[in-house]
Amino acid sequence: MNRTEAPSLSQAVAAAAHTGASNLFGLSDGARRGRGLPMRTLIALRWLSIIGQATAVLSAYFVMHFPLPLWECLATIGASAVMNIISMMRARNMRLSLPDGPRTGLHLGFDILQLSVLLALTGGLTNPFCLLLVAPVSVAAASLSIRQALVLGAMAVACVVGLYHWSLPLPWLVHEQLELPGLYRLELGLALMTGMLFISGYTWKVASDAEKLELALATTQDVLQREQRLAAIGGLAAAAAHELGTPLATIQIVAREMLRSAPDGSPAAEDAALILQQAGRCRDILNQLSASPDEGDALYADVALKALLQEVAEPHLGFDLEFEIDAKSAGNQPLPRVKRLPEIIHGLSALVENAADFATSRVSLTATVDAGWIAIDIVDDGPGFASDVLPRLGEPYVTTRPQSKARRALAAQLSAGPRQIEPAIAPSQGGMGLGFFIARTLLERTGAKVSIGDGPPVAKGQNKGAHVSVRWPRQRLEATTPDDPAVEPDVAV
């Protein structure tokens, strides 16, 4: 990855992370977190509720012969049915059928009030079906913003308090009456409110984590799509170079004939020489497009193993760090060429950037090849991974990243001289906690296994460092042709 490519991944991650972190960790009504439910989903859920309520009321009255206010209960259920029919009519409008947070909150609020009235007619908190009040609050926690969910939760709590103070007696067997003590009803209300609190809290946390994963994966997919478009442009360039070779050769032949037939020094001879010169220049450009690019070209399908390491380290060179790059194989065998995949470039670059940000003076990249595996080890001499962060590395929005060396070097450049239009150093956009998650996701997509831990043992008082190992089965990463048998020497930059 060259220096102009490095900010593309960081900027994409930073833009998505800024939006996601502010919405997911704060209490703001983010567009994604509070998007609500589609109208058709709300209608389907309410029809299930209506069927269940009607079945319970009719069974209690006609089958078990419980004395309950039948017509009042049916009227309450009928109000929910009327609400659903109106919603179905409005759902024909495409705009009104889309997910909408406030509209979802209104529908769930109506469901809470309707169920509370039905419970008040059938025993209040002594009715076992009062547990159903948890359902709309849980749906709100899963689909709405935190503020809207809290409003609906407060409404449900108010309904529980109202049911404690007023409700008709619980329908029971004829000539018998079930009377529960007031203290027991109070405990039922407290248990119901506690259940709503914990279940909705668990639901909100699960939905929030799923939202963060969705956002991070969408960012990763955007990066890959840009790389795929770049690869497609490379293929078109190679095809164009091949197709344009024949007409360009014809132009050169005709230009030479014109030059031979024209008198020396004549305008025709000058025009023919100019055509021949420009055709030769076009030929050189086409040869560059069709030939194997150099090590830093993003269109190259495979690359030498050490060149891959040098490419991912190149954006971080020039700071106060020493980079040690080495590639070795078991038995002094020729080093293989490896596939230059966008996932590998971006994944390794993110890991190297993380090591460079935390390192004190040195970062080492070592590739080891044996009969079955290709491993790349990234080791720095920084403080190492914190014990409380290590188990959670690989999850999105987990970070302890300091101000990176790229940012410090850029600040030093700006303070030392006049402001440039484009800084010579591309600053790191890290700090949102998506870098390691995206790196791990990209590398595992190529078949790699990523493991993390502390660096090699050091003397007392020195930083333990961090060690990240990425291992591929050799057949997943190796290209078809090996490098020259000569083993390349170690490189220290």
Tab-separated table of C-alpha atoms in Angstrom:
chain	number	residue	atom	x	y	z
A	1	MET	CA	0.000	0.000	0.000
A	2	ASN	CA	1.468	3.354	-0.939
A	3	ARG	CA	1.040	6.561	0.988
A	4	THR	CA	-1.830	7.807	-1.080
A	5	GLU	CA	-3.777	4.596	-0.451
A	6	ALA	CA	-3.266	4.444	3.311
A	7	PRO	CA	-5.684	7.229	4.289
A	8	SER	CA	-8.543	5.666	2.272
A	9	LEU	CA	-9.033	2.830	4.739
A	10	SER	CA	-8.453	5.047	7.766
A	11	GLN	CA	-10.811	7.756	6.581
A	12	ALA	CA	-13.558	5.244	5.810
A	13	VAL	CA	-13.162	3.667	9.227
A	14	ALA	CA	-13.019	7.019	11.000
A	15	ALA	CA	-16.120	8.357	9.232
A	16	ALA	CA	-18.191	5.297	10.045
A	17	ALA	CA	-16.788	4.999	13.546
A	18	HIS	CA	-17.501	8.637	14.356
A	19	THR	CA	-21.153	8.215	13.394
A	20	GLY	CA	-21.488	4.797	14.964
A	21	ALA	CA	-19.735	5.573	18.227
A	22	SER	CA	-21.659	8.792	18.804
A	23	ASN	CA	-24.973	7.069	18.206
A	24	LEU	CA	-24.292	3.735	19.824
A	25	PHE	CA	-22.464	4.819	22.970
A	26	GLY	CA	-24.265	8.073	23.530
A	27	LEU	CA	-27.942	8.664	24.130
A	28	SER	CA	-28.559	10.398	20.813
A	29	ASP	CA	-31.398	9.356	18.559
A	30	GLY	CA	-29.165	8.054	15.783
A	31	ALA	CA	-30.697	7.378	12.408
A	32	ARG	CA	-29.669	3.753	12.543
A	33	ARG	CA	-30.247	2.923	16.211
A	34	GLY	CA	-33.747	4.472	16.357
A	35	ARG	CA	-34.994	3.405	12.960
A	36	GLY	CA	-38.028	1.548	14.354
A	37	LEU	CA	-39.953	-1.298	12.761
A	38	PRO	CA	-41.798	-1.527	9.423
A	39	MET	CA	-45.539	-0.963	9.615
A	40	ARG	CA	-46.243	-4.488	8.355
A	41	THR	CA	-44.252	-5.960	11.229
A	42	LEU	CA	-46.226	-3.918	13.768
A	43	ILE	CA	-49.489	-5.002	12.152
A	44	ALA	CA	-48.506	-8.659	12.222
A	45	LEU	CA	-47.462	-8.474	15.887
A	46	ARG	CA	-50.723	-6.773	16.842
A	47	TRP	CA	-52.842	-9.368	15.009
A	48	LEU	CA	-51.077	-12.095	16.998
A	49	SER	CA	-51.835	-10.163	20.190
A	50	ILE	CA	-55.489	-9.725	19.226
A	51	ILE	CA	-55.915	-13.406	18.459
A	52	GLY	CA	-54.284	-14.393	21.744
A	53	GLN	CA	-56.346	-11.926	23.814
A	54	ALA	CA	-59.636	-12.924	22.183
A	55	THR	CA	-58.889	-16.613	22.644
A	56	ALA	CA	-58.039	-16.141	26.332
A	57	VAL	CA	-61.149	-14.039	27.083
A	58	LEU	CA	-63.601	-16.275	25.217
A	59	SER	CA	-62.103	-19.446	26.690
A	60	ALA	CA	-62.306	-18.044	30.230
A	61	TYR	CA	-65.935	-16.981	29.756
A	62	PHE	CA	-67.467	-19.836	27.716
A	63	VAL	CA	-65.244	-22.808	28.609
A	64	MET	CA	-64.209	-22.161	32.228
A	65	HIS	CA	-67.323	-20.069	33.015
A	66	PHE	CA	-65.382	-17.314	34.759
A	67	PRO	CA	-67.530	-14.243	35.527
A	68	LEU	CA	-65.768	-11.440	33.706
A	69	PRO	CA	-66.967	-8.253	31.947
A	70	LEU	CA	-67.143	-9.870	28.507
A	71	TRP	CA	-68.398	-6.921	26.455
A	72	GLU	CA	-65.933	-4.480	27.992
A	73	CYS	CA	-63.079	-6.895	27.266
A	74	LEU	CA	-64.262	-7.451	23.689
A	75	ALA	CA	-64.573	-3.678	23.215
A	76	THR	CA	-60.968	-3.223	24.378
A	77	ILE	CA	-59.802	-5.948	21.989
A	78	GLY	CA	-61.960	-4.429	19.237
A	79	ALA	CA	-60.213	-1.069	19.679
A	80	SER	CA	-56.915	-2.796	18.957
A	81	ALA	CA	-58.443	-4.455	15.868
A	82	VAL	CA	-59.733	-1.080	14.606
A	83	MET	CA	-56.286	0.408	15.144
A	84	ASN	CA	-54.795	-2.410	13.107
A	85	ILE	CA	-57.267	-1.995	10.246
A	86	ILE	CA	-56.473	1.727	10.060
A	87	SER	CA	-52.775	0.895	10.084
A	88	MET	CA	-53.268	-1.591	7.239
A	89	MET	CA	-54.994	1.064	5.159
A	90	ARG	CA	-52.211	3.544	5.780
A	91	ALA	CA	-49.525	0.911	5.096
A	92	ARG	CA	-50.542	0.922	1.430
A	93	ASN	CA	-48.638	4.167	1.201
A	94	MET	CA	-45.034	3.116	0.584
A	95	ARG	CA	-43.626	6.006	2.601
A	96	LEU	CA	-45.741	5.170	5.651
A	97	SER	CA	-44.857	1.476	5.456
A	98	LEU	CA	-41.121	2.103	5.918
A	99	PRO	CA	-39.479	1.848	9.363
A	100	ASP	CA	-40.001	4.960	11.449
A	101	GLY	CA	-38.940	5.395	15.063
A	102	PRO	CA	-41.589	7.841	16.347
A	103	ARG	CA	-44.413	5.963	14.627
A	104	THR	CA	-43.187	2.674	16.091
A	105	GLY	CA	-43.105	4.288	19.534
A	106	LEU	CA	-46.720	5.467	19.163
A	107	HIS	CA	-47.909	2.001	18.165
A	108	LEU	CA	-46.078	0.312	21.021
A	109	GLY	CA	-47.430	2.915	23.442
A	110	PHE	CA	-50.969	2.134	22.264
A	111	ASP	CA	-50.314	-1.572	22.799
A	112	ILE	CA	-49.145	-0.920	26.372
A	113	LEU	CA	-52.251	1.125	27.184
A	114	GLN	CA	-54.622	-1.379	25.526
A	115	LEU	CA	-53.112	-4.322	27.374
A	116	SER	CA	-53.201	-2.395	30.659
A	117	VAL	CA	-56.920	-1.658	30.256
A	118	LEU	CA	-57.619	-5.312	29.475
A	119	LEU	CA	-55.637	-6.393	32.546
A	120	ALA	CA	-57.509	-3.877	34.717
A	121	LEU	CA	-60.791	-5.504	33.621
A	122	THR	CA	-59.519	-8.997	34.436
A	123	GLY	CA	-57.796	-8.811	37.792
A	124	GLY	CA	-54.867	-6.408	37.355
A	125	LEU	CA	-51.618	-7.627	38.875
A	126	THR	CA	-53.270	-10.819	40.089
A	127	ASN	CA	-53.831	-11.823	36.462
A	128	PRO	CA	-50.909	-14.060	35.357
A	129	PHE	CA	-51.050	-12.507	31.892
A	130	CYS	CA	-49.694	-9.222	33.278
A	131	LEU	CA	-46.310	-10.631	32.286
A	132	LEU	CA	-47.194	-9.681	28.694
A	133	LEU	CA	-46.443	-6.034	29.549
A	134	VAL	CA	-42.784	-6.974	29.146
A	135	ALA	CA	-43.246	-7.673	25.402
A	136	PRO	CA	-43.796	-4.141	23.994
A	137	VAL	CA	-41.066	-2.709	26.252
A	138	SER	CA	-38.601	-5.343	25.001
A	139	VAL	CA	-39.533	-4.634	21.367
A	140	ALA	CA	-38.951	-0.930	22.009
A	141	ALA	CA	-35.538	-1.636	23.538
A	142	ALA	CA	-34.546	-3.693	20.482
A	143	SER	CA	-35.749	-1.322	17.766
A	144	LEU	CA	-35.906	2.230	19.127
A	145	SER	CA	-33.465	4.802	20.460
A	146	ILE	CA	-32.653	4.790	24.147
A	147	ARG	CA	-34.801	7.872	24.812
A	148	GLN	CA	-37.873	6.434	23.127
A	149	ALA	CA	-37.394	3.106	24.900
A	150	LEU	CA	-37.118	4.880	28.266
A	151	VAL	CA	-40.355	6.789	27.611
A	152	LEU	CA	-42.222	3.569	26.825
A	153	GLY	CA	-40.654	1.861	29.838
A	154	ALA	CA	-41.816	4.698	32.085
A	155	MET	CA	-45.312	4.365	30.590
A	156	ALA	CA	-45.325	0.637	31.351
A	157	VAL	CA	-44.195	1.304	34.944
A	158	ALA	CA	-46.975	3.883	35.346
A	159	CYS	CA	-49.483	1.315	34.094
A	160	VAL	CA	-48.192	-1.241	36.628
A	161	VAL	CA	-48.619	1.327	39.418
A	162	GLY	CA	-52.144	2.060	38.187
A	163	LEU	CA	-52.998	-1.646	38.107
A	164	TYR	CA	-51.827	-1.979	41.696
A	165	HIS	CA	-54.185	0.754	42.874
A	166	TRP	CA	-57.198	-0.059	40.734
A	167	SER	CA	-58.491	-3.165	38.932
A	168	LEU	CA	-61.554	-5.379	38.952
A	169	PRO	CA	-61.348	-8.643	40.912
A	170	LEU	CA	-59.667	-11.580	39.236
A	171	PRO	CA	-62.297	-13.758	37.488
A	172	TRP	CA	-62.489	-17.036	39.364
A	173	LEU	CA	-64.736	-20.038	39.869
A	174	VAL	CA	-68.406	-19.352	40.590
A	175	HIS	CA	-69.182	-19.047	44.308
A	176	GLU	CA	-65.451	-18.680	45.001
A	177	GLN	CA	-63.312	-15.587	45.264
A	178	LEU	CA	-59.513	-15.424	45.118
A	179	GLU	CA	-58.269	-12.562	47.274
A	180	LEU	CA	-54.509	-11.971	47.350
A	181	PRO	CA	-52.951	-9.891	50.145
A	182	GLY	CA	-51.930	-6.346	49.280
A	183	LEU	CA	-48.301	-7.052	50.153
A	184	TYR	CA	-48.239	-9.931	47.677
A	185	ARG	CA	-49.711	-7.743	44.947
A	186	LEU	CA	-47.056	-5.142	45.712
A	187	GLU	CA	-44.348	-7.768	45.321
A	188	LEU	CA	-45.908	-8.876	42.028
A	189	GLY	CA	-45.749	-5.290	40.772
A	190	LEU	CA	-42.129	-4.892	41.849
A	191	ALA	CA	-41.214	-8.215	40.227
A	192	LEU	CA	-42.935	-7.157	36.993
A	193	MET	CA	-41.120	-3.821	36.905
A	194	THR	CA	-37.801	-5.501	37.677
A	195	GLY	CA	-38.398	-8.027	34.906
A	196	MET	CA	-39.176	-5.245	32.419
A	197	LEU	CA	-36.001	-3.423	33.439
A	198	PHE	CA	-33.640	-6.369	33.115
A	199	ILE	CA	-35.176	-8.000	30.019
A	200	SER	CA	-35.351	-4.707	28.121
A	201	GLY	CA	-31.789	-3.911	29.241
A	202	TYR	CA	-30.507	-7.253	27.965
A	203	THR	CA	-32.433	-6.781	24.725
A	204	TRP	CA	-31.052	-3.282	24.213
A	205	LYS	CA	-27.481	-4.471	24.822
A	206	VAL	CA	-27.781	-7.348	22.346
A	207	ALA	CA	-29.326	-5.063	19.709
A	208	SER	CA	-26.634	-2.451	20.336
A	209	ASP	CA	-23.818	-4.977	19.883
A	210	ALA	CA	-25.428	-6.282	16.703
A	211	GLU	CA	-25.708	-2.704	15.430
A	212	LYS	CA	-22.020	-2.072	16.079
A	213	LEU	CA	-21.031	-5.258	14.264
A	214	GLU	CA	-23.251	-4.361	11.328
A	215	LEU	CA	-21.709	-0.899	11.114
A	216	ALA	CA	-18.146	-2.198	11.307
A	217	LEU	CA	-18.767	-4.908	8.703
A	218	ALA	CA	-20.403	-2.380	6.391
A	219	THR	CA	-17.272	-0.218	6.670
A	220	THR	CA	-15.128	-3.235	5.839
A	221	GLN	CA	-17.290	-4.024	2.831
A	222	ASP	CA	-16.951	-0.455	1.554
A	223	VAL	CA	-13.161	-0.713	1.705
A	224	LEU	CA	-13.184	-3.999	-0.205
A	225	GLN	CA	-15.507	-2.628	-2.860
A	226	ARG	CA	-13.114	0.250	-3.500
A	227	GLU	CA	-10.241	-2.196	-3.859
A	228	GLN	CA	-12.279	-4.360	-6.226
A	229	ARG	CA	-13.082	-1.339	-8.380
A	230	LEU	CA	-9.368	-0.504	-8.452
A	231	ALA	CA	-8.553	-4.058	-9.545
A	232	ALA	CA	-11.216	-3.856	-12.262
A	233	ILE	CA	-9.683	-0.619	-13.550
A	234	GLY	CA	-6.321	-2.400	-13.683
A	235	GLY	CA	-7.796	-5.184	-15.775
A	236	LEU	CA	-9.335	-2.687	-18.187
A	237	ALA	CA	-6.008	-0.874	-18.482
A	238	ALA	CA	-4.174	-4.093	-19.346
A	239	ALA	CA	-6.818	-5.027	-21.926
A	240	ALA	CA	-6.678	-1.551	-23.464
A	241	ALA	CA	-2.883	-1.740	-23.696
A	242	HIS	CA	-3.153	-5.046	-25.550
A	243	GLU	CA	-5.821	-3.865	-27.970
A	244	LEU	CA	-4.159	-0.537	-28.752
A	245	GLY	CA	-0.824	-2.147	-29.604
A	246	THR	CA	-1.800	-3.131	-33.164
A	247	PRO	CA	-3.216	0.229	-34.386
A	248	LEU	CA	-0.314	2.049	-32.746
A	249	ALA	CA	2.177	-0.134	-34.638
A	250	THR	CA	0.343	0.721	-37.875
A	251	ILE	CA	0.604	4.444	-37.083
A	252	GLN	CA	4.346	4.112	-36.494
A	253	ILE	CA	4.861	2.293	-39.826
A	254	VAL	CA	2.907	4.924	-41.764
A	255	ALA	CA	4.766	7.736	-39.982
A	256	ARG	CA	8.150	6.207	-40.941
A	257	GLU	CA	7.082	5.963	-44.591
A	258	MET	CA	5.945	9.592	-44.521
A	259	LEU	CA	9.268	10.615	-43.000
A	260	ARG	CA	11.249	8.776	-45.727
A	261	SER	CA	9.222	10.255	-48.582
A	262	ALA	CA	9.177	13.843	-47.295
A	263	PRO	CA	12.081	16.201	-48.131
A	264	ASP	CA	14.471	16.910	-45.295
A	265	GLY	CA	13.501	19.974	-43.284
A	266	SER	CA	10.044	20.258	-44.856
A	267	PRO	CA	6.901	20.762	-42.719
A	268	ALA	CA	5.707	17.303	-43.730
A	269	ALA	CA	8.928	15.744	-42.441
A	270	GLU	CA	8.591	17.619	-39.150
A	271	ASP	CA	4.980	16.469	-38.762
A	272	ALA	CA	5.926	12.865	-39.525
A	273	ALA	CA	8.789	12.982	-36.997
A	274	LEU	CA	6.433	14.410	-34.359
A	275	ILE	CA	3.861	11.672	-35.009
A	276	LEU	CA	6.586	9.036	-34.794
A	277	GLN	CA	7.884	10.517	-31.528
A	278	GLN	CA	4.460	10.661	-29.901
A	279	ALA	CA	3.613	7.151	-31.097
A	280	GLY	CA	6.811	5.931	-29.466
A	281	ARG	CA	5.769	7.642	-26.244
A	282	CYS	CA	2.357	5.962	-26.407
A	283	ARG	CA	4.123	2.640	-26.970
A	284	ASP	CA	6.188	3.159	-23.803
A	285	ILE	CA	3.050	3.973	-21.771
A	286	LEU	CA	1.274	0.859	-23.068
A	287	ASN	CA	4.321	-1.250	-22.233
A	288	GLN	CA	4.221	0.058	-18.668
A	289	LEU	CA	0.528	-0.797	-18.380
A	290	SER	CA	0.901	-4.291	-19.763
A	291	ALA	CA	4.188	-5.195	-18.036
A	292	SER	CA	4.447	-6.500	-14.447
A	293	PRO	CA	4.167	-3.464	-12.172
A	294	ASP	CA	6.634	-2.713	-9.466
A	295	GLU	CA	6.284	-3.824	-5.891
A	296	GLY	CA	4.083	-0.916	-4.794
A	297	ASP	CA	1.502	-1.211	-7.602
A	298	ALA	CA	-1.940	-2.118	-6.321
A	299	LEU	CA	-2.804	-3.902	-9.585
A	300	TYR	CA	-0.177	-6.619	-9.187
A	301	ALA	CA	-1.825	-9.976	-8.483
A	302	ASP	CA	1.134	-11.564	-6.659
A	303	VAL	CA	4.270	-10.259	-5.016
A	304	ALA	CA	7.445	-11.411	-3.317
A	305	LEU	CA	6.922	-12.184	0.362
A	306	LYS	CA	9.475	-9.652	1.596
A	307	ALA	CA	8.123	-7.047	-0.827
A	308	LEU	CA	4.707	-7.535	0.764
A	309	LEU	CA	6.175	-6.759	4.182
A	310	GLN	CA	7.984	-3.711	2.846
A	311	GLU	CA	4.769	-2.472	1.222
A	312	VAL	CA	2.701	-2.588	4.420
A	313	ALA	CA	5.524	-0.936	6.391
A	314	GLU	CA	6.250	1.805	3.828
A	315	PRO	CA	3.521	4.303	4.953
A	316	HIS	CA	5.042	4.348	8.445
A	317	LEU	CA	8.680	4.888	7.498
A	318	GLY	CA	10.353	8.211	8.209
A	319	PHE	CA	9.300	8.504	11.845
A	320	ASP	CA	11.429	7.865	14.940
A	321	LEU	CA	11.134	4.104	14.496
A	322	GLU	CA	13.412	1.394	13.203
A	323	PHE	CA	11.684	-1.240	11.075
A	324	GLU	CA	13.288	-4.688	10.860
A	325	ILE	CA	11.955	-6.703	7.924
A	326	ASP	CA	12.949	-10.312	7.375
A	327	ALA	CA	11.650	-13.311	5.431
A	328	LYS	CA	13.014	-16.818	5.847
A	329	SER	CA	12.039	-20.348	4.922
A	330	ALA	CA	12.736	-23.715	6.479
A	331	GLY	CA	15.753	-25.500	5.053
A	332	ASN	CA	16.903	-22.406	3.155
A	333	GLN	CA	14.283	-23.126	0.474
A	334	PRO	CA	13.251	-20.501	-2.114
A	335	LEU	CA	10.758	-18.015	-0.759
A	336	PRO	CA	7.353	-18.298	-2.421
A	337	ARG	CA	5.487	-15.513	-4.125
A	338	VAL	CA	2.225	-14.728	-2.369
A	339	LYS	CA	-1.140	-13.432	-3.503
A	340	ARG	CA	-1.495	-9.690	-3.211
A	341	LEU	CA	-5.080	-9.485	-2.012
A	342	PRO	CA	-6.666	-6.202	-0.852
A	343	GLU	CA	-7.796	-7.898	2.368
A	344	ILE	CA	-4.213	-8.878	3.204
A	345	ILE	CA	-2.769	-5.449	2.389
A	346	HIS	CA	-5.305	-3.535	4.455
A	347	GLY	CA	-5.336	-6.059	7.294
A	348	LEU	CA	-1.551	-6.158	7.714
A	349	SER	CA	-1.311	-2.370	7.290
A	350	ALA	CA	-3.747	-1.840	10.156
A	351	LEU	CA	-1.746	-4.182	12.406
A	352	VAL	CA	1.528	-2.479	11.501
A	353	GLU	CA	-0.037	0.930	12.123
A	354	ASN	CA	-1.152	-0.225	15.563
A	355	ALA	CA	2.359	-1.505	16.352
A	356	ALA	CA	3.938	1.738	15.127
A	357	ASP	CA	1.619	3.835	17.303
A	358	PHE	CA	2.554	1.973	20.481
A	359	ALA	CA	6.214	1.150	19.754
A	360	THR	CA	8.999	2.969	21.548
A	361	SER	CA	11.762	2.650	18.964
A	362	ARG	CA	11.457	-0.597	17.003
A	363	VAL	CA	8.946	-2.663	15.015
A	364	SER	CA	9.899	-5.988	13.461
A	365	LEU	CA	8.070	-7.801	10.663
A	366	THR	CA	9.168	-11.389	10.159
A	367	ALA	CA	7.758	-13.832	7.626
A	368	THR	CA	8.414	-17.536	8.198
A	369	VAL	CA	7.654	-20.223	5.621
A	370	ASP	CA	7.594	-23.971	6.152
A	371	ALA	CA	6.007	-26.881	4.334
A	372	GLY	CA	2.482	-26.208	5.614
A	373	TRP	CA	2.240	-22.607	6.764
A	374	ILE	CA	3.172	-19.023	5.971
A	375	ALA	CA	3.362	-16.901	9.125
A	376	ILE	CA	3.901	-13.168	9.560
A	377	ASP	CA	4.860	-11.942	13.024
A	378	ILE	CA	4.569	-8.269	13.980
A	379	VAL	CA	6.422	-7.374	17.186
A	380	ASP	CA	6.929	-3.959	18.775
A	381	ASP	CA	8.793	-2.778	21.874
A	382	GLY	CA	5.886	-0.803	23.326
A	383	PRO	CA	4.032	-1.417	26.604
A	384	GLY	CA	2.151	-4.425	25.196
A	385	PHE	CA	-1.541	-5.195	25.404
A	386	ALA	CA	-3.328	-4.192	28.582
A	387	SER	CA	-4.649	-7.149	30.549
A	388	ASP	CA	-8.207	-5.786	30.537
A	389	VAL	CA	-8.172	-5.140	26.771
A	390	LEU	CA	-6.524	-8.380	25.637
A	391	PRO	CA	-9.618	-10.634	26.026
A	392	ARG	CA	-11.767	-8.168	24.057
A	393	LEU	CA	-9.408	-7.447	21.164
A	394	GLY	CA	-11.152	-8.245	17.899
A	395	GLU	CA	-14.439	-6.700	19.013
A	396	PRO	CA	-15.448	-3.368	17.447
A	397	TYR	CA	-14.946	-0.107	19.365
A	398	VAL	CA	-12.285	-1.511	21.714
A	399	THR	CA	-9.314	0.858	21.785
A	400	THR	CA	-6.572	2.305	23.970
A	401	ARG	CA	-4.724	3.896	21.036
A	402	PRO	CA	-2.712	7.013	21.873
A	403	GLN	CA	-2.127	9.921	19.551
A	404	SER	CA	-0.210	8.176	16.813
A	405	LYS	CA	3.313	8.942	15.699
A	406	ALA	CA	1.928	9.979	12.332
A	407	ARG	CA	-0.198	12.627	13.986
A	408	ARG	CA	2.728	13.849	16.104
A	409	ALA	CA	5.041	13.993	13.097
A	410	LEU	CA	2.416	15.868	11.094
A	411	ALA	CA	1.938	18.358	13.929
A	412	ALA	CA	5.705	18.887	14.062
A	413	GLN	CA	5.777	19.510	10.299
A	414	LEU	CA	2.994	22.084	10.485
A	415	SER	CA	4.596	23.909	13.402
A	416	ALA	CA	8.056	23.909	11.796
A	417	GLY	CA	7.121	25.376	8.458
A	418	PRO	CA	4.418	26.957	6.307
A	419	ARG	CA	1.221	24.997	5.886
A	420	GLN	CA	1.154	22.646	2.945
A	421	ILE	CA	-1.859	21.891	0.806
A	422	GLU	CA	-1.313	18.162	1.265
A	423	PRO	CA	0.782	17.024	4.230
A	424	ALA	CA	3.758	14.857	3.482
A	425	ILE	CA	2.718	12.475	6.230
A	426	ALA	CA	-0.676	10.806	6.182
A	427	PRO	CA	-1.930	10.944	9.776
A	428	SER	CA	-3.470	7.933	11.414
A	429	GLN	CA	-7.212	8.081	11.783
A	430	GLY	CA	-7.274	5.510	14.553
A	431	GLY	CA	-8.706	5.749	18.006
A	432	MET	CA	-12.261	4.542	17.334
A	433	GLY	CA	-11.505	0.893	18.027
A	434	LEU	CA	-12.365	-0.443	14.565
A	435	GLY	CA	-8.834	-0.972	13.232
A	436	PHE	CA	-8.077	-4.317	14.843
A	437	PHE	CA	-11.623	-5.570	14.249
A	438	ILE	CA	-11.453	-4.775	10.535
A	439	ALA	CA	-7.914	-6.165	10.241
A	440	ARG	CA	-8.910	-9.434	11.871
A	441	THR	CA	-12.086	-9.693	9.770
A	442	LEU	CA	-10.204	-9.076	6.509
A	443	LEU	CA	-7.372	-11.489	7.307
A	444	GLU	CA	-9.648	-14.282	8.512
A	445	ARG	CA	-11.607	-13.913	5.280
A	446	THR	CA	-8.446	-14.966	3.433
A	447	GLY	CA	-8.056	-18.065	5.625
A	448	ALA	CA	-5.632	-16.630	8.171
A	449	LYS	CA	-5.519	-17.326	11.898
A	450	VAL	CA	-4.744	-14.248	13.997
A	451	SER	CA	-3.284	-14.647	17.478
A	452	ILE	CA	-2.148	-11.936	19.877
A	453	GLY	CA	-0.007	-11.820	22.989
A	454	ASP	CA	2.998	-10.258	24.634
A	455	GLY	CA	6.377	-9.916	22.965
A	456	PRO	CA	9.474	-12.022	23.707
A	457	PRO	CA	10.956	-11.958	27.235
A	458	VAL	CA	12.947	-8.801	28.003
A	459	ALA	CA	15.118	-7.548	30.815
A	460	LYS	CA	13.538	-6.213	33.966
A	461	GLY	CA	12.319	-2.639	33.603
A	462	GLN	CA	11.892	-2.810	29.817
A	463	ASN	CA	8.594	-2.813	27.937
A	464	LYS	CA	7.269	-6.283	27.287
A	465	GLY	CA	6.023	-5.302	23.826
A	466	ALA	CA	3.174	-6.770	21.798
A	467	HIS	CA	3.201	-9.709	19.398
A	468	VAL	CA	0.622	-10.333	16.670
A	469	SER	CA	0.949	-13.493	14.591
A	470	VAL	CA	-0.923	-14.082	11.337
A	471	ARG	CA	-0.706	-17.607	9.893
A	472	TRP	CA	-2.095	-18.932	6.620
A	473	PRO	CA	-2.129	-22.480	5.270
A	474	ARG	CA	0.504	-22.286	2.576
A	475	GLN	CA	-1.849	-23.246	-0.252
A	476	ARG	CA	-4.214	-20.370	0.665
A	477	LEU	CA	-1.575	-17.645	0.311
A	478	GLU	CA	1.099	-18.963	-2.045
A	479	ALA	CA	1.075	-17.932	-5.697
A	480	THR	CA	2.215	-20.299	-8.451
A	481	THR	CA	5.842	-19.236	-9.016
A	482	PRO	CA	8.583	-19.086	-6.330
A	483	ASP	CA	11.149	-16.350	-5.882
A	484	ASP	CA	14.759	-16.652	-6.873
A	485	PRO	CA	16.477	-19.317	-4.708
A	486	ALA	CA	18.853	-16.796	-3.233
A	487	VAL	CA	17.856	-15.875	0.305
A	488	GLU	CA	17.448	-12.149	0.744
A	489	PRO	CA	19.409	-10.531	3.588
A	490	ASP	CA	17.738	-8.870	6.553
A	491	VAL	CA	16.650	-5.279	6.054
A	492	ALA	CA	16.689	-2.672	8.811
A	493	VAL	CA	15.132	0.652	7.898
